[in-house]
Structures are given as structure tokens and as C-alpha cells.
Short mmCIF file of C-alpha atoms in Angstrom, two decimals:
data_model
loop_
_atom_site.label_atom_id
_atom_site.label_comp_id
_atom_site.label_asym_id
_atom_site.label_seq_id
_atom_site.Cartn_x
_atom_site.Cartn_y
_atom_site.Cartn_z
CA THR A 988 235.36 140.62 59.50
CA LYS A 989 232.99 143.53 59.11
CA LEU A 990 230.75 144.48 56.19
CA VAL A 991 229.66 148.02 55.34
CA ASN A 992 226.03 148.03 54.16
CA PRO A 993 223.17 149.25 56.37
CA ASN A 994 220.59 146.97 54.69
CA PHE A 995 222.49 143.76 55.41
CA GLN A 996 220.99 141.81 58.32
CA GLN A 997 223.81 139.80 59.85
CA SER A 998 222.98 136.36 61.20
CA PRO A 999 224.58 134.82 64.27
CA LEU A 1000 227.41 132.62 63.11
CA SER A 1001 226.22 129.89 65.45
CA LEU A 1002 223.32 129.24 63.05
CA TYR A 1003 225.88 128.03 60.50
CA ASN A 1004 228.05 125.93 62.84
CA SER A 1005 230.89 128.41 62.51
CA THR A 1006 232.84 130.22 65.19
CA ALA A 1007 235.58 132.78 64.94
CA ASP A 1008 238.04 130.25 66.31
CA SER A 1009 237.35 127.44 63.85
CA LEU A 1010 235.84 128.42 60.52
CA PRO A 1011 235.21 132.19 60.50
CA ALA A 1012 232.38 133.18 58.20
CA LEU A 1013 229.94 136.02 57.60
CA ALA A 1014 226.30 135.17 56.88
CA GLY A 1015 223.07 137.09 56.56
CA TRP A 1016 220.40 138.43 54.22
CA MET A 1017 218.97 141.60 52.71
CA PRO A 1018 215.91 142.50 50.59
CA ALA A 1019 216.34 142.59 46.80
CA ALA A 1020 215.02 145.93 45.60
CA GLY A 1021 214.33 146.01 41.85
CA ASN A 1022 216.91 148.00 39.92
CA HIS A 1023 218.47 149.47 43.04
CA THR A 1024 222.25 149.19 43.25
CA GLU A 1025 223.81 147.97 46.48
CA TYR A 1026 227.47 148.32 47.45
CA PHE A 1027 229.41 146.04 49.77
CA THR A 1028 232.85 146.34 51.30
CA PHE A 1029 234.41 143.57 53.35
CA LEU A 1030 237.13 144.67 55.75
CA LYS A 1031 239.37 142.76 58.08
CA GLN A 1032 238.65 143.99 61.58
CA ASP A 1033 240.72 147.10 62.36
CA SER A 1034 242.79 146.69 59.18
CA LEU A 1035 241.55 149.92 57.57
CA PRO A 1036 239.82 153.09 58.74
CA ASP A 1037 236.05 152.71 58.94
CA LEU A 1038 234.24 153.51 55.71
CA ILE A 1039 230.77 155.04 55.57
CA TYR A 1040 228.23 153.68 53.13
CA SER A 1041 227.94 156.93 51.15
CA SER A 1042 231.63 156.71 50.20
CA LEU A 1043 231.36 153.27 48.65
CA PRO A 1044 230.27 154.33 45.12
CA GLY A 1045 233.45 156.38 44.85
CA VAL A 1046 235.56 153.52 46.18
CA PHE A 1047 233.95 151.19 43.66
CA GLU A 1048 234.53 153.55 40.73
CA ALA A 1049 238.17 154.02 41.68
CA ALA A 1050 238.64 150.25 41.84
CA GLU A 1051 236.88 149.81 38.51
CA THR A 1052 239.11 152.45 36.89
CA ALA A 1053 242.19 150.67 38.21
CA ARG A 1054 240.87 147.32 36.99
CA LYS A 1055 240.17 148.64 33.50
CA LYS A 1056 243.58 150.29 33.24
CA LEU A 1057 245.24 147.00 34.14
CA ALA A 1058 243.04 144.87 31.87
CA ASP A 1059 243.63 147.20 28.91
CA ARG A 1060 247.45 147.17 29.23
CA ILE A 1061 247.70 144.31 26.75
CA ARG A 1062 245.37 144.32 23.76
CA VAL A 1063 245.31 141.50 21.22
CA ASN A 1064 243.71 142.19 17.85
CA THR A 1065 243.45 139.21 15.51
CA PRO A 1066 240.77 137.71 13.25
CA ASP A 1067 240.07 135.16 16.00
CA PRO A 1068 237.64 136.31 18.73
CA TYR A 1069 238.73 133.51 21.07
CA ILE A 1070 242.27 134.87 21.09
CA ASN A 1071 241.26 138.54 21.35
CA THR A 1072 240.15 138.03 24.96
CA LEU A 1073 243.68 136.99 25.91
CA GLY A 1074 245.05 140.48 26.62
CA GLY A 1075 242.85 141.30 29.60
CA ALA A 1076 243.05 137.83 31.10
CA LEU A 1077 246.83 137.75 30.72
CA SER A 1078 247.30 141.26 32.15
CA MET A 1079 245.28 140.35 35.22
CA ALA A 1080 247.02 137.02 35.74
CA ALA A 1081 250.47 138.55 35.28
CA ASP A 1082 249.65 141.21 37.86
CA ALA A 1083 248.24 138.57 40.22
CA ILE A 1084 251.53 136.67 40.38
CA TRP A 1085 253.43 139.86 41.21
CA GLU A 1086 253.94 140.76 44.87
CA SER A 1087 256.71 143.30 45.27
CA PRO A 1088 259.60 142.77 45.13
CA SER A 1089 259.25 139.49 43.21
CA PHE A 1090 257.04 137.17 41.22
CA MET A 1091 255.26 134.32 42.99
CA HIS A 1092 254.96 130.64 42.06
CA GLY A 1093 251.18 130.96 41.72
CA ALA A 1094 248.46 133.57 42.01
CA ILE A 1095 246.40 131.41 44.39
CA GLY A 1096 247.66 127.84 44.75
CA TRP A 1097 251.36 127.72 45.70
CA ARG A 1098 251.44 131.45 46.34
CA MET A 1099 255.02 131.51 47.56
CA ARG A 1100 258.36 132.92 46.46
CA LEU A 1101 260.66 130.72 44.41
CA ASN A 1102 262.91 132.47 41.94
CA GLY A 1103 263.32 129.79 39.30
CA TRP A 1104 259.82 129.35 37.87
CA ARG A 1105 258.84 130.79 34.51
CA GLY A 1106 256.41 133.44 35.76
CA ALA A 1107 259.06 136.17 35.81
CA TYR A 1108 259.42 135.98 32.00
CA THR A 1109 256.09 137.82 32.02
CA ALA A 1110 257.63 141.09 33.19
CA ASP A 1111 259.75 141.91 30.14
CA VAL A 1112 257.47 140.32 27.55
CA LEU A 1113 254.53 142.44 28.75
CA GLY A 1114 256.50 145.63 29.29
CA TRP A 1115 256.98 145.63 33.08
CA HIS A 1116 260.74 146.17 32.89
CA ASP A 1117 260.68 147.96 36.27
CA ARG A 1118 259.22 144.84 37.90
CA ALA A 1119 261.85 142.71 36.19
CA ARG A 1120 264.67 144.84 37.59
CA ALA A 1121 263.10 144.76 41.06
CA HIS A 1122 262.83 140.96 40.88
CA PHE A 1123 266.43 140.48 39.78
CA ARG A 1124 267.85 142.99 42.26
CA ALA A 1125 265.93 141.46 45.15
CA TYR A 1126 267.28 138.01 44.38
CA ALA A 1127 270.79 139.27 43.75
CA LEU A 1128 270.81 140.09 47.47
CA SER A 1129 270.03 136.43 48.15
CA GLN A 1130 272.93 134.97 46.17
CA VAL A 1131 275.42 133.20 48.41
CA ASP A 1132 278.99 134.55 48.13
CA SER A 1133 280.77 132.29 50.61
CA PRO A 1134 282.20 129.77 51.15
CA ALA A 1135 283.85 129.56 47.74
CA THR A 1136 283.33 125.78 47.66
CA GLY A 1137 281.85 123.06 49.82
CA LYS A 1138 281.83 119.31 50.26
CA VAL A 1139 279.14 117.02 48.87
CA VAL A 1140 277.21 115.72 51.88
CA ALA A 1141 274.48 113.21 50.98
CA ASP A 1142 271.42 113.31 53.22
CA THR A 1143 271.06 109.96 55.03
CA LEU A 1144 267.47 110.83 56.01
CA LEU A 1145 266.57 110.85 52.30
CA ASN A 1146 268.40 107.62 51.46
CA LEU A 1147 271.33 109.56 49.97
CA ALA A 1148 269.07 110.80 47.15
CA ARG A 1149 269.69 114.47 47.83
CA GLN A 1150 272.41 116.66 49.16
CA GLN A 1151 271.98 117.72 52.74
CA GLU A 1152 270.15 121.05 52.92
CA GLN A 1153 272.81 122.87 54.88
CA MET A 1154 274.56 126.11 54.04
CA GLY A 1155 278.22 125.60 53.21
CA THR A 1156 277.81 122.24 51.48
CA ALA A 1157 278.62 122.00 47.77
CA VAL A 1158 275.30 123.17 46.31
CA PHE A 1159 274.75 125.78 49.01
CA SER A 1160 278.02 127.61 48.43
CA SER A 1161 279.10 130.66 46.45
CA GLY A 1162 276.77 131.27 43.51
CA TYR A 1163 273.65 129.58 44.88
CA ILE A 1164 270.57 131.83 44.80
CA SER A 1165 268.16 131.31 47.68
CA ARG A 1166 264.39 130.96 47.33
CA ASN A 1167 263.43 134.21 49.10
CA PRO A 1168 264.46 137.70 47.93
CA GLY A 1169 266.07 140.47 49.94
CA GLY A 1170 269.07 138.66 51.39
CA ASP A 1171 267.27 135.76 53.08
CA LYS A 1172 270.00 133.19 52.44
CA ARG A 1173 268.91 129.65 53.24
CA PRO A 1174 269.09 126.23 51.55
CA HIS A 1175 266.19 124.78 49.60
CA HIS A 1176 265.79 121.59 47.59
CA TYR A 1177 265.49 123.20 44.14
CA ASP A 1178 268.19 124.54 41.84
CA MET A 1179 266.42 127.80 41.00
CA ASN A 1180 269.50 129.31 39.36
CA LEU A 1181 269.18 128.02 35.79
CA VAL A 1182 265.79 129.48 34.90
CA PHE A 1183 266.38 132.67 36.90
CA ILE A 1184 269.57 133.38 34.95
CA ASP A 1185 267.84 132.63 31.65
CA GLN A 1186 265.17 135.20 32.54
CA LEU A 1187 267.89 137.72 33.42
CA LEU A 1188 269.58 137.18 30.05
CA TRP A 1189 266.26 137.71 28.25
CA HIS A 1190 265.84 140.93 30.25
CA PHE A 1191 269.14 142.15 28.83
CA ASN A 1192 267.88 141.28 25.34
CA TRP A 1193 264.64 143.19 25.90
CA THR A 1194 266.13 146.35 27.40
CA GLY A 1195 269.71 146.67 26.15
CA ASP A 1196 270.46 148.19 29.55
CA THR A 1197 274.24 147.85 29.75
CA ALA A 1198 274.37 149.63 33.12
CA PHE A 1199 272.15 146.90 34.54
CA VAL A 1200 274.30 144.28 32.81
CA ARG A 1201 277.31 145.66 34.68
CA GLU A 1202 275.36 145.67 37.96
CA MET A 1203 274.38 142.00 37.51
CA TRP A 1204 277.75 140.84 36.11
CA PRO A 1205 279.13 139.60 39.48
CA LEU A 1206 275.95 137.56 40.02
CA LEU A 1207 276.26 136.00 36.57
CA LYS A 1208 279.94 135.14 37.09
CA ARG A 1209 279.26 133.46 40.43
CA HIS A 1210 276.35 131.53 38.93
CA LEU A 1211 278.35 130.14 36.02
CA ALA A 1212 281.20 129.09 38.32
CA TRP A 1213 278.66 127.45 40.65
CA GLU A 1214 276.99 125.52 37.81
CA LYS A 1215 280.33 124.27 36.51
CA ARG A 1216 281.60 123.28 39.95
CA ASN A 1217 278.48 121.39 41.00
CA PHE A 1218 277.06 119.92 37.79
CA ASP A 1219 280.02 119.36 35.47
CA PRO A 1220 282.79 118.27 37.84
CA ASP A 1221 284.41 116.03 35.20
CA ASP A 1222 284.67 119.03 32.82
CA ASP A 1223 283.26 117.19 29.80
CA GLY A 1224 280.89 120.05 28.89
CA LEU A 1225 277.76 118.10 29.83
CA TYR A 1226 275.81 119.09 32.94
CA ASP A 1227 273.75 117.17 35.43
CA ALA A 1228 270.32 118.58 36.31
CA TYR A 1229 269.38 118.83 39.97
CA ALA A 1230 265.72 119.80 40.49
CA ALA A 1231 266.03 122.69 38.06
CA ILE A 1232 262.81 122.84 35.98
CA TRP A 1233 259.05 122.51 36.51
CA ALA A 1234 259.13 118.71 36.05
CA SER A 1235 261.82 118.40 38.73
CA ASP A 1236 259.71 116.93 41.52
CA ALA A 1237 260.20 113.38 40.22
CA LEU A 1238 262.95 114.05 37.68
CA GLN A 1239 266.36 112.70 38.63
CA TYR A 1240 269.47 111.94 36.61
CA SER A 1241 271.85 110.64 39.30
CA GLY A 1242 274.83 112.63 38.09
CA GLY A 1243 274.24 111.91 34.41
CA ALA A 1244 274.76 114.20 31.41
CA VAL A 1245 271.46 115.99 30.71
CA THR A 1246 270.35 117.73 27.54
CA HIS A 1247 268.12 120.46 28.97
CA SER A 1248 270.55 121.66 31.65
CA SER A 1249 273.46 121.54 29.20
CA ALA A 1250 271.37 123.64 26.80
CA TYR A 1251 270.67 126.25 29.48
CA ASN A 1252 274.38 126.44 30.28
CA TYR A 1253 275.30 126.73 26.61
CA ARG A 1254 273.10 129.79 26.14
CA ALA A 1255 274.28 131.34 29.42
CA ASN A 1256 277.98 130.95 28.57
CA LYS A 1257 277.48 132.11 24.99
CA MET A 1258 275.74 135.27 26.17
CA ALA A 1259 278.25 135.78 28.99
CA ALA A 1260 281.03 135.90 26.39
CA MET A 1261 279.14 138.57 24.44
CA LEU A 1262 278.40 140.57 27.61
CA ALA A 1263 282.03 140.31 28.73
CA ASP A 1264 283.09 141.90 25.44
CA MET A 1265 280.64 144.76 26.02
CA LEU A 1266 281.92 145.30 29.57
CA GLN A 1267 285.57 144.99 28.51
CA GLU A 1268 285.93 141.87 30.62
CA ASP A 1269 287.74 138.72 29.45
CA PRO A 1270 285.29 136.58 27.41
CA ALA A 1271 287.67 133.69 26.72
CA ALA A 1272 286.55 131.25 29.42
CA TYR A 1273 282.87 131.65 28.56
CA ARG A 1274 283.46 131.35 24.83
CA THR A 1275 285.53 128.19 25.41
CA GLU A 1276 282.89 126.68 27.67
CA ALA A 1277 280.06 127.39 25.22
CA SER A 1278 282.06 125.76 22.44
CA LYS A 1279 282.80 122.73 24.62
CA ILE A 1280 279.12 122.33 25.57
CA ILE A 1281 277.74 122.43 22.03
CA LYS A 1282 280.38 119.99 20.76
CA ALA A 1283 279.65 117.59 23.62
CA ILE A 1284 275.88 117.78 23.11
CA ASN A 1285 276.22 117.03 19.41
CA SER A 1286 278.77 114.24 19.85
CA VAL A 1287 277.22 112.53 22.90
CA LEU A 1288 273.56 113.48 23.45
CA TRP A 1289 272.36 114.01 19.87
CA MET A 1290 271.27 110.62 18.47
CA LYS A 1291 271.98 110.98 14.78
CA ASP A 1292 270.48 107.60 13.90
CA LYS A 1293 267.16 108.59 15.46
CA GLY A 1294 267.17 112.32 14.77
CA TRP A 1295 266.59 113.74 18.24
CA TYR A 1296 268.30 114.45 21.55
CA SER A 1297 268.49 111.82 24.24
CA GLU A 1298 267.01 112.76 27.59
CA TYR A 1299 270.35 112.08 29.29
CA LYS A 1300 273.29 109.72 29.52
CA ASP A 1301 273.80 107.54 32.59
CA ALA A 1302 276.81 108.45 34.70
CA ILE A 1303 277.77 104.91 35.71
CA GLY A 1304 277.15 101.30 34.75
CA ARG A 1305 276.59 100.88 31.00
CA GLN A 1306 276.34 104.67 30.57
CA GLN A 1307 273.35 104.30 28.28
CA LEU A 1308 271.59 107.08 26.42
CA HIS A 1309 267.95 107.37 27.39
CA ALA A 1310 266.35 107.55 23.98
CA ALA A 1311 262.79 108.70 24.78
CA PRO A 1312 263.08 112.38 25.70
CA ALA A 1313 260.29 114.44 27.22
CA VAL A 1314 259.04 117.59 25.50
CA TRP A 1315 261.25 119.82 27.67
CA THR A 1316 264.34 118.23 26.12
CA ILE A 1317 263.13 119.18 22.65
CA TYR A 1318 261.85 122.67 23.43
CA HIS A 1319 264.92 123.65 25.45
CA GLY A 1320 267.05 122.55 22.51
CA LEU A 1321 265.33 125.16 20.35
CA ASP A 1322 264.88 127.82 23.04
CA SER A 1323 268.54 127.74 24.07
CA ASP A 1324 269.85 127.67 20.47
CA ILE A 1325 271.65 124.34 20.56
CA ALA A 1326 269.67 122.99 17.59
CA ASP A 1327 270.51 123.90 14.01
CA PRO A 1328 267.50 124.22 11.67
CA PHE A 1329 267.54 120.56 10.62
CA GLN A 1330 267.95 119.31 14.20
CA ALA A 1331 265.02 121.55 15.15
CA TYR A 1332 262.93 120.00 12.36
CA GLN A 1333 263.85 116.47 13.44
CA GLY A 1334 263.24 117.12 17.13
CA LEU A 1335 259.78 118.49 16.43
CA GLN A 1336 259.05 115.41 14.31
CA TYR A 1337 259.82 113.38 17.43
CA ILE A 1338 257.04 115.23 19.28
CA ASP A 1339 254.71 114.69 16.30
CA HIS A 1340 255.19 110.93 16.26
CA HIS A 1341 256.30 109.81 19.73
CA ILE A 1342 254.50 112.04 22.26
CA PRO A 1343 250.85 111.17 22.98
CA HIS A 1344 248.35 113.51 21.34
CA ILE A 1345 244.92 113.93 22.97
CA PRO A 1346 241.92 115.36 21.08
CA VAL A 1347 240.27 118.40 22.67
CA ARG A 1348 236.54 117.97 22.19
CA ALA A 1349 233.54 120.08 23.12
CA LYS A 1350 230.17 120.88 21.64
CA GLY A 1351 230.55 123.60 19.04
CA LEU A 1352 234.26 123.14 18.31
CA ASP A 1353 234.45 122.99 14.53
CA LYS A 1354 238.11 122.11 13.97
CA ASP A 1355 240.65 119.55 15.07
CA TYR A 1356 242.05 120.70 18.41
CA VAL A 1357 244.65 118.68 20.24
CA THR A 1358 246.76 118.70 23.37
CA ILE A 1359 249.78 116.61 24.35
CA SER A 1360 251.34 115.02 27.39
CA THR A 1361 254.84 115.95 28.50
CA SER A 1362 256.35 112.52 27.87
CA ASN A 1363 255.52 108.96 26.87
CA TRP A 1364 256.98 107.54 30.08
CA MET A 1365 255.16 104.92 32.11
CA PRO A 1366 254.01 104.18 34.73
CA TYR A 1367 252.47 107.47 35.77
CA THR A 1368 254.44 109.52 38.28
CA TRP A 1369 253.62 113.11 39.19
CA SER A 1370 255.58 115.74 37.22
CA LEU A 1371 256.88 113.33 34.55
CA ASN A 1372 253.93 112.60 32.28
CA ASN A 1373 251.31 115.28 32.80
CA VAL A 1374 249.18 117.49 30.59
CA ALA A 1375 250.41 120.89 31.75
CA LEU A 1376 249.66 124.28 30.21
CA ALA A 1377 253.14 125.78 30.66
CA GLU A 1378 254.68 122.78 28.92
CA LEU A 1379 252.17 123.10 26.06
CA MET A 1380 252.96 126.81 25.70
CA HIS A 1381 256.72 126.18 25.73
CA THR A 1382 256.30 123.41 23.16
CA SER A 1383 254.17 125.71 21.00
CA LEU A 1384 256.92 128.32 21.16
CA ALA A 1385 259.40 125.67 20.02
CA TYR A 1386 257.22 124.89 16.99
CA TRP A 1387 257.25 128.58 16.07
CA GLN A 1388 261.01 128.71 16.64
CA GLY A 1389 261.32 125.71 14.31
CA SER A 1390 259.17 127.41 11.61
CA ARG A 1391 256.27 124.97 12.12
CA ASN A 1392 253.75 127.82 12.31
CA GLU A 1393 250.52 125.91 11.65
CA THR A 1394 251.27 123.16 14.17
CA ALA A 1395 252.39 125.77 16.69
CA PHE A 1396 249.13 127.66 16.34
CA GLN A 1397 246.97 124.54 16.52
CA LEU A 1398 248.59 123.37 19.74
CA TRP A 1399 248.65 126.88 21.24
CA LYS A 1400 245.01 127.68 20.53
CA SER A 1401 243.88 124.21 21.62
CA ALA A 1402 245.57 124.72 24.99
CA LEU A 1403 244.03 128.17 25.47
CA LEU A 1404 240.56 126.97 24.53
CA GLU A 1405 240.81 124.10 26.98
CA SER A 1406 242.12 126.27 29.85
CA MET A 1407 240.35 129.60 29.35
CA TYR A 1408 237.00 128.47 27.91
CA LEU A 1409 236.39 124.80 28.68
CA GLY A 1410 237.86 124.61 32.17
CA GLY A 1411 236.35 125.35 35.56
CA SER A 1412 237.38 129.01 35.72
CA PRO A 1413 236.81 131.43 32.81
CA GLY A 1414 240.00 133.07 31.55
CA ASN A 1415 242.16 130.75 33.66
CA PHE A 1416 245.79 129.84 33.06
CA GLN A 1417 245.75 126.44 34.73
CA GLN A 1418 248.70 124.45 35.92
CA ILE A 1419 247.29 121.02 35.05
CA SER A 1420 244.69 120.25 32.40
CA THR A 1421 241.40 118.46 32.80
CA TYR A 1422 242.90 115.98 30.31
CA ASP A 1423 245.49 114.98 32.91
CA ALA A 1424 244.21 111.53 33.80
CA ALA A 1425 245.63 111.43 37.32
CA ARG A 1426 245.23 114.98 38.57
CA GLY A 1427 242.59 116.67 36.43
CA GLU A 1428 242.36 120.44 36.30
CA ALA A 1429 244.34 122.16 39.04
CA TYR A 1430 245.18 125.72 40.15
CA ARG A 1431 244.19 129.16 38.94
CA ASP A 1432 246.56 131.53 37.14
CA PHE A 1433 249.67 129.51 37.87
CA ALA A 1434 252.91 131.43 37.25
CA ASP A 1435 254.60 129.02 34.82
CA PRO A 1436 251.72 128.99 32.28
CA VAL A 1437 251.20 132.74 32.69
CA GLY A 1438 254.85 133.34 31.84
CA MET A 1439 254.92 130.92 28.93
CA THR A 1440 251.59 132.10 27.50
CA ALA A 1441 253.04 135.61 27.47
CA ARG A 1442 256.27 134.49 25.82
CA SER A 1443 254.53 132.32 23.24
CA LEU A 1444 252.09 135.13 22.39
CA VAL A 1445 254.75 137.77 21.84
CA GLN A 1446 257.75 135.74 20.67
CA GLY A 1447 255.76 132.96 18.99
CA LEU A 1448 252.47 134.11 17.48
CA PHE A 1449 253.72 137.62 16.73
CA GLY A 1450 257.36 136.57 16.31
CA ILE A 1451 258.88 139.56 18.14
CA LEU A 1452 262.45 138.63 19.08
CA PRO A 1453 264.32 141.29 21.06
CA ASP A 1454 268.03 141.92 20.63
CA ALA A 1455 268.36 145.38 22.13
CA LEU A 1456 271.94 144.68 23.23
CA ASN A 1457 272.80 144.79 19.53
CA GLN A 1458 270.32 147.59 18.81
CA ARG A 1459 267.95 145.54 16.73
CA MET A 1460 264.52 143.89 16.84
CA ILE A 1461 263.81 140.79 14.78
CA ILE A 1462 260.27 140.00 13.64
CA LYS A 1463 260.04 136.46 12.32
#
């Protein structure tokens, strides 16, 4: 590393027990000179042409202009000063998770490419439609198109708990979308398809770009066939979920019928039927499948005596319904349109009364602020019962979708106060909250909460619901 500033007296690294081979560092000192401004530039050795000190003010001003342009892209104007700071923080965080040609899993922690996290929702909600198209096109190149089918091969090294990560097996066959963009086709232990396709469908709603719909149509067809083949082999309209959402690390259903994955597939098939009509393709199979899914959800997974969806139904044994759903089961029900207005009301009542609520307290807070955990399941296991910002934002959006505006706003603002103002990093969109008893606060500007904060701001607080495919915009 080299530093451009003639007044900086560099110290030998040996004074600080650091060598270039082990823990490279730069250390030194310089005199502080009243109101004098000093400029610094750190460069990786030989990475850029040498800069002279006299050019640094111009470099700084150019960087500051670029920073301000980015921070001012999104402006929020409300009566609440704590919310009005959101635009700049969100713009910066959304840009930080973008690395052409795709969105990353995190801005800092877990900065890697995985196509099925919720960060990519950010692009369309915040007006970066060009980035959205780049993201979807890059991953379209990474969708597997052969073989048409494959055998289920359980991995003996993992005690038969997962399918063997090998191309050509059932999951890693035609329709599977790989984790890296640009045609890098390889197996990975997540099903990143479901959320990726949902983001693509929202992109169509935001832009109304029927030419892009036609371009992506083969990808969508292969995906829907892949989902059906792998996760509803008995053709009952109810889908298994295989490591498909944020909570997936410890979430397993062993072939059972799952509410959240069935909801995703309902919305995808319903929209595919509409898109097929627009493209003069045959919509019948998608319309039939959507109808089958919603009937099966309501007859099997909806617990009328309780008034909410079950988490899932066991595939074997007594085939019991698991009657204590996590928040993702409720919010996906509303977000994917499987819930009618009364089911939405009842499902949100379940969150009110059965999901733990945790007071958010700090000196100077003058109202009742509250956060929630993702489930009431015990004992603690990572990913199943956390306090996670993306889950709070998605749940807040569900409250708005269910016309529970005051509760939505209370939960939404509480989460933002806790993450942006009370946490360890100002303006942060954290993955895990300080109220998470096992993990505490973790990660800066994580993609899932960035994406869901953007969606809940635009589609929840301001109620802007795009339907450009039908040439309309709904404000609710």
C-alpha cells in the first residue's frame, strides 16, 4: 500500500508487529495544523497511476459530487425526521450490494453472488431498471437446459439429508439456475430459483416491458417445469421447499407440503398464464396449475378452526399439520396473493398473539416501539427463531397489504430505529438485530434487509403498487 501525502511520516511496520506477509498495515504520524485541510489517498501498489498531491483536491471533489448524486437519488419527505434520513442511507446501501452484472448477498459480510436473496428487489423499487435487466440476463445464462430430468441421488456424506451436489441429478437438471451469473453452471445447496423468479415477475410489473417478457419466457417455462418436477412429484398442487428462503439454513420439510413455497408457485403460475396470453402462448397449463395450488392450500394447509396457515404438512407417518407457522408463512401468504382479505386479517392476528414481541427501549424514545422474532419455535437454532431486519420489513409489508396500517408503521419504524440509530453502525441495514439473544447485531448493509426496506418503503408506507403490464398504477 502507498499513501499520497508529503506530510505523513511513515513508521516502520516492524514497530507494530506487522509484516507484509502476515498482517499488512500502514502506520505513521503527521503534525495537526490548525484549520489546514489535508488530503489522503490510499492506493494498492501499482494498481493505479501515481497521483501527485496537488491533484488530490480535485479527486476529492469529484468523489464528493458522485457521492452526493448517489445519496440524493432517493429522497423521503415525511413529517418524521427519523424516516427522512432513509433515502440517502438506502441509496448508498442499495448501490453497495450491486457489483455488475448482479446483486450480492451482502455489502460487506457475505459479499458473494447468490441469485435468490431479496436484495435484487431493490433495483426496480428504486428505479434501477437497467441493473435489474442486467441481473436477470446474467443469470439467464446460468440456467441449466439439460438434461431434461435427473435421478434423485441422496448424499451419503450428509446422512441422506440432501441431494448430491452433482450436475445431472434431479435438482441440478433443466431449469435450475446456478449461483453465479454469466453461464457459470454448477450445483449449489440452495434453491435460488423461487425468489429470483418472483423478482423477475415484479420487474415485469414495474416496467411493462413485453419485449423483455418474451426474452425471459423460456427461462420462466423451464423454471416452472423444474419446480413441478422436483417439488410436487405427486401432483397434488402442494410444493416442498428445499433451502429456498433466507431461513433455509436450518429449515427442512422432508418432502412435505409447504405453505410458503406453494404460495410462490401460485403467484408464478398465475402470472405465467397472464404473460402467456400477452405473448400468444398457451396459458392453459399455468392457469390450471394456479387453480390447483390455491384449492389445495385452502383445503389442506389453511386451518379454518385456528384461522391461519399451517407451516407445512408431513409427507409420511401421521401426515400432521404443523400448526405454529413462522412469520414467513404469514407474509408470503399475503405477498403472493393466496390470502383473501379475511384470511389476511386472521393470519396477521396470529402474529399479533402468537409471535414473541420484544420492546425496543432507549433513552429518549417517547412511544411504544416493538420488534418481533421470526417464530415461536424452541429450542433456539440458527435461522429459525431470530430477530432479523429483512423478516421484520417483510412482515411490516404484510401488515400494510392486510390494511393494518398503524401496526405496520409501528413495527417498521421500530425496526429502522433499532438498526439505523441504536445499533453499532449509523444508517445500517443489519442482518441480525441486537435483540437477537444468540447472535446479537451482525453485518452491515445486508442485501435482504436492503431489498425489503426498499419494498416496504415504496409498496408499504407509500402504497405504490405497479401493474405496468396492464397499463396502470395502484396507490393504496
